[in-house]
Coordinates of N, CA and C in Angstrom, one line a residue:
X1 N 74.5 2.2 55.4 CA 74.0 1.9 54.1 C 73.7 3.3 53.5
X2 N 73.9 3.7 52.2 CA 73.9 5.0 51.9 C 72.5 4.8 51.0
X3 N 72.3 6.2 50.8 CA 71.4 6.6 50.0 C 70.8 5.7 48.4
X4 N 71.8 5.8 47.9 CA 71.7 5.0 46.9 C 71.3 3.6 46.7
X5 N 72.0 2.8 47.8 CA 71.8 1.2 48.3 C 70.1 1.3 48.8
X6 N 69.9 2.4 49.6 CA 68.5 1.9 50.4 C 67.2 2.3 49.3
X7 N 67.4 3.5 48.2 CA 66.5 4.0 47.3 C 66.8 2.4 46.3
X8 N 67.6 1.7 46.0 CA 67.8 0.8 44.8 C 67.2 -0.4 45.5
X9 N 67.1 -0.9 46.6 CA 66.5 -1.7 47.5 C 64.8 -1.6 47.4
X10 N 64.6 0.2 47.9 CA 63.0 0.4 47.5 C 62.6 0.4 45.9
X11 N 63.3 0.5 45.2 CA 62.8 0.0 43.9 C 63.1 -1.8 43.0
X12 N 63.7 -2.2 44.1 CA 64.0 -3.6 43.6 C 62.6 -4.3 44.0
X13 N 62.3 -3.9 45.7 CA 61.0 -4.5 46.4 C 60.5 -3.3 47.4
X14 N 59.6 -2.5 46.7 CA 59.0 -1.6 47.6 C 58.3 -2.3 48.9
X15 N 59.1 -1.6 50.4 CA 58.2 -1.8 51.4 C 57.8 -0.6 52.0
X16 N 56.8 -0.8 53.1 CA 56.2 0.0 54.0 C 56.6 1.6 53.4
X17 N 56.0 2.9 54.2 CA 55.8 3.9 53.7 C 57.0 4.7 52.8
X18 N 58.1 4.1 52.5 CA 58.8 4.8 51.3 C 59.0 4.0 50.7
X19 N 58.2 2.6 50.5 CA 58.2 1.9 49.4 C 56.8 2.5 49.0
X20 N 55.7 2.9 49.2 CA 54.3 3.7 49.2 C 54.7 4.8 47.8
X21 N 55.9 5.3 48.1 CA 56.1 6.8 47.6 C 57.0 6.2 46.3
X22 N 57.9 5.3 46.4 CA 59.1 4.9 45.6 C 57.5 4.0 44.2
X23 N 56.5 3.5 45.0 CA 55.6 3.2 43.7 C 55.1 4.3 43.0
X24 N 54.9 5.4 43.8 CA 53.7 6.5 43.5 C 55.1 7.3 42.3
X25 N 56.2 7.3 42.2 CA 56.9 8.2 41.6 C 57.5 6.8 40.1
X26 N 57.3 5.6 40.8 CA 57.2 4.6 39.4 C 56.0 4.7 38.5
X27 N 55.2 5.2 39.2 CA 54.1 5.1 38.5 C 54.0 6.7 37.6
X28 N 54.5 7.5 37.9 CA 54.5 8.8 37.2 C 55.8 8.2 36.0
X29 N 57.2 7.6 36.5 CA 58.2 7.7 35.5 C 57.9 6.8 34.4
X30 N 56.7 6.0 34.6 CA 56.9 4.7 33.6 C 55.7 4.9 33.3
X31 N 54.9 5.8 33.3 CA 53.5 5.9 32.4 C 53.8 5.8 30.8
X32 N 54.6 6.1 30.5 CA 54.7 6.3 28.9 C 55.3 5.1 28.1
X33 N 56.2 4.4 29.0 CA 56.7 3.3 28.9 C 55.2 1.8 28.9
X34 N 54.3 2.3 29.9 CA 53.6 1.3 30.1 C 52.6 1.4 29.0
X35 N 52.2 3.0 28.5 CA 51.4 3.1 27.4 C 51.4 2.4 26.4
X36 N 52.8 2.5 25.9 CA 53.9 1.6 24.6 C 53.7 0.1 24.6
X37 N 53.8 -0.6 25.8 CA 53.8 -1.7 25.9 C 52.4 -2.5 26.2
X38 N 51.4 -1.6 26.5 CA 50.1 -1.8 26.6 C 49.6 -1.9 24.7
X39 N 49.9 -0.6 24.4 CA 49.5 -0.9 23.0 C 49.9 -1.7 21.9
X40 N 51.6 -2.0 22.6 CA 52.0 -3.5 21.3 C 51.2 -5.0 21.6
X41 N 50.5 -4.6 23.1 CA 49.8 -6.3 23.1 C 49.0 -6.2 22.4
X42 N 47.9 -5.2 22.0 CA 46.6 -5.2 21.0 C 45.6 -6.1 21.9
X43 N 45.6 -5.8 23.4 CA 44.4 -6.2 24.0 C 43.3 -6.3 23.4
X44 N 42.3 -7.8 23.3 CA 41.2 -7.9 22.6 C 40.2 -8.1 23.5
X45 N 38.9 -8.2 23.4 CA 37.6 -9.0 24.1 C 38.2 -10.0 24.4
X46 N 37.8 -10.8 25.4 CA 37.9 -12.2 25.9 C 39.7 -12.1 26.0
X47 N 40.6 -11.5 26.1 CA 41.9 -11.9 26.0 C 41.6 -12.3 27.6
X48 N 42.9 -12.9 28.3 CA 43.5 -12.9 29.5 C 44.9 -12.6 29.4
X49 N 45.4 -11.5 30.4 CA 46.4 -10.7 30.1 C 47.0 -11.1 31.6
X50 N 48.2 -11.3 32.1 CA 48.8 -11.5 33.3 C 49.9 -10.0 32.8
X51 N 50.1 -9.6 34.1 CA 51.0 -8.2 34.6 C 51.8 -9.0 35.4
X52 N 52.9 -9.3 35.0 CA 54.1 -9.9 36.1 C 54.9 -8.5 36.6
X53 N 55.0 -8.2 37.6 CA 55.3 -7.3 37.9 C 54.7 -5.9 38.1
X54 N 53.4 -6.0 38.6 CA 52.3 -5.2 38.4 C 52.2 -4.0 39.0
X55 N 53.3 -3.8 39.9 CA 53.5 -2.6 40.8 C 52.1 -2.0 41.3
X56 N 51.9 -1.0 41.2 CA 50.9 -0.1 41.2 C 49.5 -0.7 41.0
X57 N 49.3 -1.4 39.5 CA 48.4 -1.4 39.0 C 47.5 -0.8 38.2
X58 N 48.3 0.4 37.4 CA 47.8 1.2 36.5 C 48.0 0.7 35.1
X59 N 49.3 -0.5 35.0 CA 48.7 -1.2 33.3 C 47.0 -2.3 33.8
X60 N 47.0 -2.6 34.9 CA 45.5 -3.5 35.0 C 45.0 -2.6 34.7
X61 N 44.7 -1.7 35.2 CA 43.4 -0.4 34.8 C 43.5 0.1 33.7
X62 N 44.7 -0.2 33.1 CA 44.3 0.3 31.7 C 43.7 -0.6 30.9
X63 N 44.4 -2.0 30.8 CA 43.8 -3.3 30.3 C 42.8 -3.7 30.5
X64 N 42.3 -3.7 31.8 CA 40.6 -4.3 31.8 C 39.4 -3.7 31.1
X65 N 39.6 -2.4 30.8 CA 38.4 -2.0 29.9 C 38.4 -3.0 28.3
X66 N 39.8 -2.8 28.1 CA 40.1 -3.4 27.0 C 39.5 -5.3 26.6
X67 N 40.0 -5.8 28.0 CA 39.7 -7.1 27.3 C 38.0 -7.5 27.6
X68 N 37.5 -6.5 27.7 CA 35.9 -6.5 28.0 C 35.5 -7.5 28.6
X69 N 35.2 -9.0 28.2 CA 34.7 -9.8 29.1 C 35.8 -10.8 29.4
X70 N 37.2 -10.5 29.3 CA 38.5 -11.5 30.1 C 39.0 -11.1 30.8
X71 N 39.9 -11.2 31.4 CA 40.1 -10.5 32.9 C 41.8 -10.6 32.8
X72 N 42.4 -10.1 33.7 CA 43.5 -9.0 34.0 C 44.0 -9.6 35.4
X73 N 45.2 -10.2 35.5 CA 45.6 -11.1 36.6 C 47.0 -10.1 36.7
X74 N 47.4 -9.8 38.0 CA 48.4 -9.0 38.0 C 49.6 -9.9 39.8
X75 N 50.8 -10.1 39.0 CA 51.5 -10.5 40.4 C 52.4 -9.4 40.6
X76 N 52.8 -9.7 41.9 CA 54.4 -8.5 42.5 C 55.0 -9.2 43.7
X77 N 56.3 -8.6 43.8 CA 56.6 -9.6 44.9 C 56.4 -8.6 46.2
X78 N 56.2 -7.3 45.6 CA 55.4 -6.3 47.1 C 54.7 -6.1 47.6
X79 N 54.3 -6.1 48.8 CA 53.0 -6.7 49.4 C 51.9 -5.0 49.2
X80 N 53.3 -4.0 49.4 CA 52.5 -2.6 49.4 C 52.4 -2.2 48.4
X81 N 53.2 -2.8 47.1 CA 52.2 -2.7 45.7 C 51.1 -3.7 45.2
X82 N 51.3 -4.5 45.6 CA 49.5 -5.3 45.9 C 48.6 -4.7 46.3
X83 N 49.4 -4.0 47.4 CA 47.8 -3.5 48.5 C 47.2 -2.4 47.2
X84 N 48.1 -1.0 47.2 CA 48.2 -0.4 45.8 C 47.1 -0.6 44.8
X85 N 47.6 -1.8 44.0 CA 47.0 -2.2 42.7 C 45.8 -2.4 43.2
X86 N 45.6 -3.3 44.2 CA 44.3 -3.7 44.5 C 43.3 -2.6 44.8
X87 N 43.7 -1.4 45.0 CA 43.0 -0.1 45.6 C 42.5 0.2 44.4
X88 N 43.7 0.7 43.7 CA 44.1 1.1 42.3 C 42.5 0.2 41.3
X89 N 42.6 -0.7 40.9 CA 41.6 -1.3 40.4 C 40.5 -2.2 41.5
X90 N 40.1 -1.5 42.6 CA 39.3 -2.1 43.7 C 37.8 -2.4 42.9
X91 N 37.0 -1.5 42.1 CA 35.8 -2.0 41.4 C 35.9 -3.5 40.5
X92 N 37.0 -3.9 39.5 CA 37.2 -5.0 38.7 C 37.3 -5.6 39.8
X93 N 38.5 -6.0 40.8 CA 38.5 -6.7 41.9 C 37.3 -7.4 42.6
X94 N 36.8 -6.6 42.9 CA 35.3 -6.8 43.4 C 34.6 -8.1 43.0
X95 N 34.2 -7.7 41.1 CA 33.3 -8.1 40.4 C 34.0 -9.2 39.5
X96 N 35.5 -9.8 40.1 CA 36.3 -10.7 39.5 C 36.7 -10.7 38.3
X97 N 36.6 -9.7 37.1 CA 37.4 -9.2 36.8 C 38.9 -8.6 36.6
X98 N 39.2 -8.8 37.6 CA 41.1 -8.6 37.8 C 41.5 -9.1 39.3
X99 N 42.6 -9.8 39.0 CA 43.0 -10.6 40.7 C 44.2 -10.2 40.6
X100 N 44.9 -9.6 41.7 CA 46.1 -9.7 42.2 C 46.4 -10.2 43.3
X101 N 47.7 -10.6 42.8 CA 48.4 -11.3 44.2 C 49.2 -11.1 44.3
X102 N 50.1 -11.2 45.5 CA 51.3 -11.3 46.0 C 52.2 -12.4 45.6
X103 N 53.6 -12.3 44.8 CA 54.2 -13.4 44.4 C 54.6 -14.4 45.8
X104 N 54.9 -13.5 46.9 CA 55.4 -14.1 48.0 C 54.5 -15.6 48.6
X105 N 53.1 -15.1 48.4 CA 52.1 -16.0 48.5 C 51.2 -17.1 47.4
X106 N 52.6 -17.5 46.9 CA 52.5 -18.5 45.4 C 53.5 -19.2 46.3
X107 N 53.9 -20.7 45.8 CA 54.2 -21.6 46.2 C 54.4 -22.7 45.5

């Protein structure tokens, strides 16, 4: 399997420690992209905002300040960008505020 197949595989579904790394460098290349897309929703008070495909978790952290008292639901189908996001926004999490889940564990 060459180079290219196993890096396009870690970005289709990041697993274990070079899916860790293949999020940490998603999350640097698509900051600007996520900014853009964060500010065409015009997040309000009370909104509820789902992140399908939530990788990381840095559009939830951006969003939950925003929808002040609604909350910020984020899925992925990677369990090590779950773990991630969940780290990533561990305070909201907490205080139910923002839930992530793993798509694998939908049904």
């Amino acid at each position: 399997m060459g180079l290219s197949t196993v890096l396009g595989n870690q970005l289709a579904h990041p697993m274990g420690a070079a899916g860790w790394v293949v999020g940490k460098l998603m999350k640097v290349a698509n900051s600007q992209p996520t900014q853009r897309a964060i500010d065409a929703l015009d997040v309000q008070p009370g909104n509820r905002v789902l992140d399908l495909g939530c990788g990381a978790g840095q559009a939830i952290a951006l969003m939950s300040p925003m929808c002040g008292d609604g909350q910020v639901h984020g899925l992925d189908q990677s369990r090590v960008m779950v773990a991630e996001a969940r780290r990533t926004n561990r305070n909201d999490v907490k205080r139910g505020k923002v839930l992530i889940l793993s798509l694998i564990h939908i049904s």
